C-alpha cells in the first residue's frame, strides 16, 4: 500500500509525539517499524 506524503508525515509526527515507545505506537497504527524508519 502506498501512502501519500501528508499521511506519512502525520504517522511520523504521531510516533514522535507519543508518550508510548515507537514500537508500541506503530503497533497500534498497524505499521511496521521497518517501513516507518525507511520514511
mmCIF file of C-alpha atoms in Angstrom:
data_model
loop_
_atom_site.group_PDB
_atom_site.id
_atom_site.type_symbol
_atom_site.label_atom_id
_atom_site.label_comp_id
_atom_site.label_asym_id
_atom_site.label_seq_id
_atom_site.Cartn_x
_atom_site.Cartn_y
_atom_site.Cartn_z
ATOM 1 C CA UNK A 1 0.000 0.000 0.000
ATOM 2 C CA UNK A 2 1.320 3.429 -0.930
ATOM 3 C CA UNK A 3 0.831 6.301 1.467
ATOM 4 C CA UNK A 4 0.597 9.929 0.385
ATOM 5 C CA UNK A 5 3.289 12.252 1.764
ATOM 6 C CA UNK A 6 0.812 14.012 4.056
ATOM 7 C CA UNK A 7 -0.181 10.709 5.669
ATOM 8 C CA UNK A 8 3.461 9.689 6.108
ATOM 9 C CA UNK A 9 4.199 12.961 7.876
ATOM 10 C CA UNK A 10 1.192 12.520 10.153
ATOM 11 C CA UNK A 11 2.284 8.991 11.136
ATOM 12 C CA UNK A 12 5.842 10.150 11.807
ATOM 13 C CA UNK A 13 4.509 13.051 13.888
ATOM 14 C CA UNK A 14 2.305 10.698 15.910
ATOM 15 C CA UNK A 15 5.267 8.433 16.660
ATOM 16 C CA UNK A 16 7.498 11.341 17.669
ATOM 17 C CA UNK A 17 4.902 12.935 19.956
ATOM 18 C CA UNK A 18 3.517 9.766 21.531
ATOM 19 C CA UNK A 19 4.204 9.012 25.169
ATOM 20 C CA UNK A 20 4.483 5.343 24.157
ATOM 21 C CA UNK A 21 7.568 3.791 22.627
ATOM 22 C CA UNK A 22 7.893 3.883 18.844
ATOM 23 C CA UNK A 23 7.318 0.124 18.713
ATOM 24 C CA UNK A 24 4.047 0.306 20.656
ATOM 25 C CA UNK A 25 2.777 3.355 18.790
ATOM 26 C CA UNK A 26 3.453 1.736 15.422
ATOM 27 C CA UNK A 27 1.792 -1.484 16.571
ATOM 28 C CA UNK A 28 -1.351 0.480 17.419
ATOM 29 C CA UNK A 29 -1.230 2.044 13.955
ATOM 30 C CA UNK A 30 -0.683 -1.384 12.340
ATOM 31 C CA UNK A 31 2.567 -0.104 10.817
ATOM 32 C CA UNK A 32 5.891 -1.914 10.715
ATOM 33 C CA UNK A 33 8.945 -0.251 12.217
ATOM 34 C CA UNK A 34 10.927 -1.016 9.079
ATOM 35 C CA UNK A 35 8.513 0.933 6.884
ATOM 36 C CA UNK A 36 8.354 3.890 9.260
ATOM 37 C CA UNK A 37 12.115 4.122 9.708
ATOM 38 C CA UNK A 38 12.592 3.884 5.937
ATOM 39 C CA UNK A 39 10.492 7.033 5.552
#
